[in-house]
Amino acid sequence: MAHLPRHIAIIMDGNGRWAKRRALPRTAGHKVGAEVFRTIATYCKDLGIEYLTVYAFSTENWKRPKDEVDTIMGLLKRYLLEAIDTMARDNIRLRFLGDLSALPEELQQLTARTNAITETLDGFQANICLNYGGRDEILRAARAFAADCAAGKRRPEELDEELFASELSSAGLPDPDLIIRPGGEKRVSNFLLWQGAYAEFLFTDTLWPDFRKEDLDAALVEYQRRHRRYGGI
Ligand code: FPP
């Protein structure tokens, strides 16, 4: 496929509504959502996409009922345990964006282990945003830079876009070319506020647990159509 985005980002929205429509607990939607993530990540890799970034848990999601938070953390734990065994075989790199210091200790250790494996691999990379908020990461970057200035290590006039981006949890990643939001809402919801400055946005009513490879194909066709328009008359 010509003109593929290098980096796709997805807000995995609609798990709760998917479950509600089936009279299931919301957590059932997250379980299916985690499987869909696995399928779509593998598909991105097979297509030759370099990076897929997904929003798994926001800085606001702690306000959800404890059993829902626990279920999402449990799914992440299971995913990471499995990834530790399979990521080298499948050549899938994993990275985590967000303030990981607030995550359960066990998850922090697992992310450290997958990070170490990631450093030994090259090729496709999935980035999972955990306890992530766009404003939060911008504030943390600003604070870190201000602290460096106060300590005499930096001067305010040194700050430019490149230096600022290097303080974000996405340091070193190319910006997303395409941001997809399934689930019907047409909001950015604090996702990749800095990085998404020039991204194409695509909204679909499909709920995340119903999202299939064909939906990604359709998103890529739309992305290419937009690109062709920019390329000429
Ligand atoms: C948004 O749907 C989804 C979440 C807040 C959680 C997403 C988490 C997963 C898919 C599981 C863990 C992921 C990995 C990578 C293994 P919502 O609950 O806001 O849905 P609603 O808008 O219908 O209520």
CSV table of C-alpha atoms and ligand atoms in Angstrom, one decimal:
chain,number,residue,atom,x,y,z
A,1,MET,CA,0.0,0.0,0.0
A,2,ALA,CA,1.4,3.4,-1.0
A,3,HIS,CA,1.7,6.3,1.4
A,4,LEU,CA,1.2,4.4,4.6
A,5,PRO,CA,1.4,6.3,7.8
A,6,ARG,CA,4.6,5.6,9.7
A,7,HIS,CA,2.8,6.1,13.0
A,8,ILE,CA,-0.9,5.4,13.8
A,9,ALA,CA,-2.4,6.3,17.2
A,10,ILE,CA,-5.8,5.0,18.4
A,11,ILE,CA,-8.1,6.0,21.3
A,12,MET,CA,-9.6,2.6,22.1
A,13,ASP,CA,-13.0,3.9,23.0
A,14,GLY,CA,-16.4,2.2,23.4
A,15,ASN,CA,-15.6,-0.9,25.4
A,16,GLY,CA,-18.2,0.0,28.1
A,17,ARG,CA,-21.0,0.7,25.7
A,18,TRP,CA,-20.2,-2.5,23.7
A,19,ALA,CA,-20.6,-4.5,27.0
A,20,LYS,CA,-23.7,-2.7,28.0
A,21,ARG,CA,-25.4,-3.4,24.7
A,22,ARG,CA,-24.9,-7.1,25.5
A,23,ALA,CA,-26.0,-6.8,29.1
A,24,LEU,CA,-22.4,-7.7,30.2
A,25,PRO,CA,-20.3,-5.9,32.8
A,26,ARG,CA,-18.1,-3.1,31.4
A,27,THR,CA,-15.1,-5.1,32.2
A,28,ALA,CA,-16.1,-7.7,29.5
A,29,GLY,CA,-15.7,-4.9,27.0
A,30,HIS,CA,-12.2,-4.2,28.1
A,31,LYS,CA,-11.3,-7.9,27.8
A,32,VAL,CA,-12.4,-8.0,24.2
A,33,GLY,CA,-10.8,-4.6,23.7
A,34,ALA,CA,-7.4,-6.0,24.8
A,35,GLU,CA,-7.8,-8.9,22.2
A,36,VAL,CA,-8.6,-6.4,19.5
A,37,PHE,CA,-5.5,-4.4,20.4
A,38,ARG,CA,-3.5,-7.6,19.9
A,39,THR,CA,-5.0,-8.3,16.5
A,40,ILE,CA,-4.7,-4.7,15.3
A,41,ALA,CA,-1.1,-4.4,16.5
A,42,THR,CA,-0.1,-7.6,14.6
A,43,TYR,CA,-1.9,-6.3,11.6
A,44,CYS,CA,-0.1,-3.0,11.7
A,45,LYS,CA,3.2,-4.8,11.9
A,46,ASP,CA,2.2,-7.0,8.9
A,47,LEU,CA,1.3,-4.0,6.9
A,48,GLY,CA,4.7,-2.4,7.5
A,49,ILE,CA,3.5,0.4,9.9
A,50,GLU,CA,6.4,1.3,12.1
A,51,TYR,CA,4.6,2.6,15.3
A,52,LEU,CA,1.1,2.0,16.8
A,53,THR,CA,0.3,4.0,19.9
A,54,VAL,CA,-2.8,3.2,21.9
A,55,TYR,CA,-4.6,5.0,24.8
A,56,ALA,CA,-5.1,2.2,27.4
A,57,PHE,CA,-5.5,4.2,30.6
A,58,SER,CA,-5.7,8.0,31.1
A,59,THR,CA,-4.8,10.1,34.1
A,60,GLU,CA,-8.6,10.5,34.6
A,61,ASN,CA,-9.4,6.8,34.5
A,62,TRP,CA,-8.5,6.3,38.2
A,63,LYS,CA,-11.9,7.8,38.9
A,64,ARG,CA,-13.7,4.7,37.6
A,65,PRO,CA,-15.0,2.0,40.0
A,66,LYS,CA,-12.2,0.0,41.6
A,67,ASP,CA,-13.2,-3.3,40.0
A,68,GLU,CA,-13.0,-1.7,36.5
A,69,VAL,CA,-9.5,-0.2,37.3
A,70,ASP,CA,-8.4,-3.5,38.7
A,71,THR,CA,-9.6,-5.4,35.6
A,72,ILE,CA,-7.8,-3.1,33.2
A,73,MET,CA,-4.6,-3.4,35.4
A,74,GLY,CA,-5.1,-7.2,35.4
A,75,LEU,CA,-5.4,-7.3,31.6
A,76,LEU,CA,-2.3,-5.2,31.2
A,77,LYS,CA,-0.4,-7.5,33.6
A,78,ARG,CA,-1.5,-10.6,31.6
A,79,TYR,CA,-0.6,-8.9,28.3
A,80,LEU,CA,2.8,-8.0,29.6
A,81,LEU,CA,3.5,-11.4,31.0
A,82,GLU,CA,2.7,-12.9,27.7
A,83,ALA,CA,4.6,-10.3,25.8
A,84,ILE,CA,7.8,-11.0,27.8
A,85,ASP,CA,7.6,-14.6,26.4
A,86,THR,CA,6.6,-13.7,22.8
A,87,MET,CA,7.9,-10.3,21.8
A,88,ALA,CA,11.4,-11.5,20.7
A,89,ARG,CA,9.8,-14.3,18.7
A,90,ASP,CA,7.3,-12.0,17.1
A,91,ASN,CA,9.7,-9.1,16.9
A,92,ILE,CA,7.3,-6.7,18.5
A,93,ARG,CA,8.8,-3.9,20.6
A,94,LEU,CA,6.8,-2.4,23.4
A,95,ARG,CA,7.1,1.0,25.1
A,96,PHE,CA,5.0,2.7,27.7
A,97,LEU,CA,4.1,6.4,27.6
A,98,GLY,CA,2.8,8.2,30.7
A,99,ASP,CA,3.5,8.6,34.3
A,100,LEU,CA,4.3,5.0,35.2
A,101,SER,CA,5.3,5.9,38.8
A,102,ALA,CA,1.6,5.8,39.9
A,103,LEU,CA,1.1,2.2,38.6
A,104,PRO,CA,1.0,-0.8,40.8
A,105,GLU,CA,4.5,-1.9,41.6
A,106,GLU,CA,4.2,-5.2,39.8
A,107,LEU,CA,3.2,-3.5,36.6
A,108,GLN,CA,6.1,-1.1,36.9
A,109,GLN,CA,8.5,-4.1,37.1
A,110,LEU,CA,6.9,-5.8,34.1
A,111,THR,CA,7.1,-2.6,32.0
A,112,ALA,CA,10.8,-2.4,33.0
A,113,ARG,CA,11.3,-6.0,31.8
A,114,THR,CA,9.6,-5.4,28.4
A,115,ASN,CA,11.6,-2.2,28.0
A,116,ALA,CA,14.8,-4.2,28.4
A,117,ILE,CA,13.7,-6.7,25.8
A,118,THR,CA,12.6,-3.9,23.5
A,119,GLU,CA,16.2,-2.5,23.5
A,120,THR,CA,17.4,-5.8,22.0
A,121,LEU,CA,14.9,-5.7,19.1
A,122,ASP,CA,14.2,-3.6,16.1
A,123,GLY,CA,11.2,-3.3,13.8
A,124,PHE,CA,7.6,-2.6,14.7
A,125,GLN,CA,6.9,-0.9,18.0
A,126,ALA,CA,3.6,-0.7,20.0
A,127,ASN,CA,3.4,2.2,22.5
A,128,ILE,CA,0.8,1.8,25.3
A,129,CYS,CA,-0.2,4.9,27.0
A,130,LEU,CA,-0.7,4.2,30.7
A,131,ASN,CA,-1.7,6.8,33.3
A,132,TYR,CA,-1.2,9.1,30.4
A,133,GLY,CA,-2.5,12.6,29.9
A,134,GLY,CA,-1.3,15.1,27.3
A,135,ARG,CA,-1.5,18.0,29.7
A,136,ASP,CA,0.1,16.0,32.4
A,137,GLU,CA,3.1,15.1,30.3
A,138,ILE,CA,3.5,18.7,29.0
A,139,LEU,CA,3.4,20.0,32.6
A,140,ARG,CA,6.0,17.4,33.7
A,141,ALA,CA,8.3,18.3,30.8
A,142,ALA,CA,7.9,22.0,31.6
A,143,ARG,CA,8.7,21.3,35.3
A,144,ALA,CA,11.8,19.3,34.4
A,145,PHE,CA,13.1,22.0,32.1
A,146,ALA,CA,12.3,24.7,34.7
A,147,ALA,CA,14.2,22.7,37.3
A,148,ASP,CA,17.2,22.4,34.9
A,149,CYS,CA,17.1,26.2,34.5
A,150,ALA,CA,16.9,26.8,38.2
A,151,ALA,CA,19.9,24.4,38.7
A,152,GLY,CA,21.9,26.4,36.1
A,153,LYS,CA,22.0,23.5,33.6
A,154,ARG,CA,19.9,25.1,31.0
A,155,ARG,CA,18.9,28.6,29.9
A,156,PRO,CA,15.3,29.5,29.0
A,157,GLU,CA,16.2,30.7,25.5
A,158,GLU,CA,17.6,27.3,24.7
A,159,LEU,CA,14.2,25.8,24.7
A,160,ASP,CA,12.9,25.0,21.2
A,161,GLU,CA,10.4,22.4,19.9
A,162,GLU,CA,13.0,19.7,19.5
A,163,LEU,CA,14.3,20.1,23.1
A,164,PHE,CA,10.8,20.2,24.5
A,165,ALA,CA,9.7,17.1,22.6
A,166,SER,CA,12.8,15.3,24.0
A,167,GLU,CA,11.4,15.9,27.6
A,168,LEU,CA,8.1,14.2,26.7
A,169,SER,CA,7.4,10.5,27.3
A,170,SER,CA,7.3,10.1,23.5
A,171,ALA,CA,11.0,11.2,23.2
A,172,GLY,CA,12.6,9.8,20.0
A,173,LEU,CA,9.3,8.8,18.4
A,174,PRO,CA,8.0,10.4,15.2
A,175,ASP,CA,4.8,12.3,15.6
A,176,PRO,CA,1.6,10.3,14.8
A,177,ASP,CA,0.5,10.7,11.1
A,178,LEU,CA,-3.0,9.4,11.8
A,179,ILE,CA,-5.1,9.4,15.0
A,180,ILE,CA,-8.2,7.1,14.9
A,181,ARG,CA,-11.0,7.4,17.5
A,182,PRO,CA,-13.5,4.6,17.3
A,183,GLY,CA,-16.6,4.8,19.6
A,184,GLY,CA,-18.5,7.7,18.1
A,185,GLU,CA,-17.1,10.6,20.2
A,186,LYS,CA,-15.3,13.4,18.3
A,187,ARG,CA,-12.9,14.6,20.9
A,188,VAL,CA,-9.2,14.5,21.5
A,189,SER,CA,-9.6,13.7,25.3
A,190,ASN,CA,-6.1,14.8,26.3
A,191,PHE,CA,-4.4,12.3,23.9
A,192,LEU,CA,-1.1,13.2,22.3
A,193,LEU,CA,-1.8,17.0,22.5
A,194,TRP,CA,1.7,18.0,21.5
A,195,GLN,CA,2.5,15.1,19.2
A,196,GLY,CA,-0.7,15.2,17.3
A,197,ALA,CA,-0.3,18.8,16.2
A,198,TYR,CA,-0.2,17.9,12.5
A,199,ALA,CA,-2.0,14.5,12.6
A,200,GLU,CA,-4.9,13.5,10.4
A,201,PHE,CA,-7.9,12.7,12.6
A,202,LEU,CA,-10.4,10.0,11.8
A,203,PHE,CA,-13.5,9.3,13.8
A,204,THR,CA,-15.7,6.2,13.4
A,205,ASP,CA,-18.8,5.1,15.2
A,206,THR,CA,-17.5,1.5,15.4
A,207,LEU,CA,-17.0,0.6,19.0
A,208,TRP,CA,-13.4,-0.5,19.8
A,209,PRO,CA,-14.3,-4.2,20.6
A,210,ASP,CA,-16.0,-4.4,17.1
A,211,PHE,CA,-13.0,-2.8,15.4
A,212,ARG,CA,-11.6,-5.2,12.7
A,213,LYS,CA,-8.7,-5.2,10.2
A,214,GLU,CA,-11.2,-4.0,7.6
A,215,ASP,CA,-11.8,-0.9,9.7
A,216,LEU,CA,-8.1,-0.2,9.7
A,217,ASP,CA,-8.0,-0.8,6.0
A,218,ALA,CA,-10.9,1.8,5.6
A,219,ALA,CA,-9.0,4.3,7.8
A,220,LEU,CA,-5.9,3.8,5.7
A,221,VAL,CA,-7.8,4.4,2.4
A,222,GLU,CA,-9.3,7.6,3.9
A,223,TYR,CA,-5.8,8.7,5.0
A,224,GLN,CA,-4.4,8.1,1.5
A,225,ARG,CA,-7.3,10.0,-0.1
A,226,ARG,CA,-6.6,13.0,2.1
A,227,HIS,CA,-2.9,12.8,1.3
A,228,ARG,CA,-3.6,12.6,-2.4
A,229,ARG,CA,-5.5,15.9,-2.1
A,230,TYR,CA,-2.6,17.6,-0.4
A,231,GLY,CA,-0.3,16.3,-3.1
A,232,GLY,CA,-1.9,18.3,-5.9
A,233,ILE,CA,-5.1,19.6,-7.3
B,1,FPP,C1,-12.3,3.2,26.8
B,1,FPP,O1,-13.6,2.7,26.7
B,1,FPP,C2,-11.3,2.2,27.1
B,1,FPP,C3,-10.5,2.2,28.3
B,1,FPP,C4,-10.6,3.3,29.3
B,1,FPP,C5,-9.6,1.1,28.6
B,1,FPP,C6,-8.9,0.5,27.4
B,1,FPP,C7,-8.2,-0.7,28.0
B,1,FPP,C8,-8.1,-1.9,27.3
B,1,FPP,C9,-8.6,-2.1,25.9
B,1,FPP,C10,-7.4,-3.1,28.0
B,1,FPP,C11,-6.0,-3.1,28.2
B,1,FPP,C12,-5.2,-2.8,27.0
B,1,FPP,C13,-4.1,-3.5,26.5
B,1,FPP,C14,-3.2,-2.8,25.6
B,1,FPP,C15,-3.8,-4.9,26.8
B,1,FPP,P1,-14.7,3.2,27.7
B,1,FPP,O2,-14.7,2.3,28.9
B,1,FPP,O3,-14.5,4.6,28.0
B,1,FPP,O4,-16.0,2.9,26.8
B,1,FPP,P2,-17.4,3.7,26.9
B,1,FPP,O5,-17.1,5.1,26.4
B,1,FPP,O6,-18.2,2.9,26.0
B,1,FPP,O7,-17.8,3.7,28.3
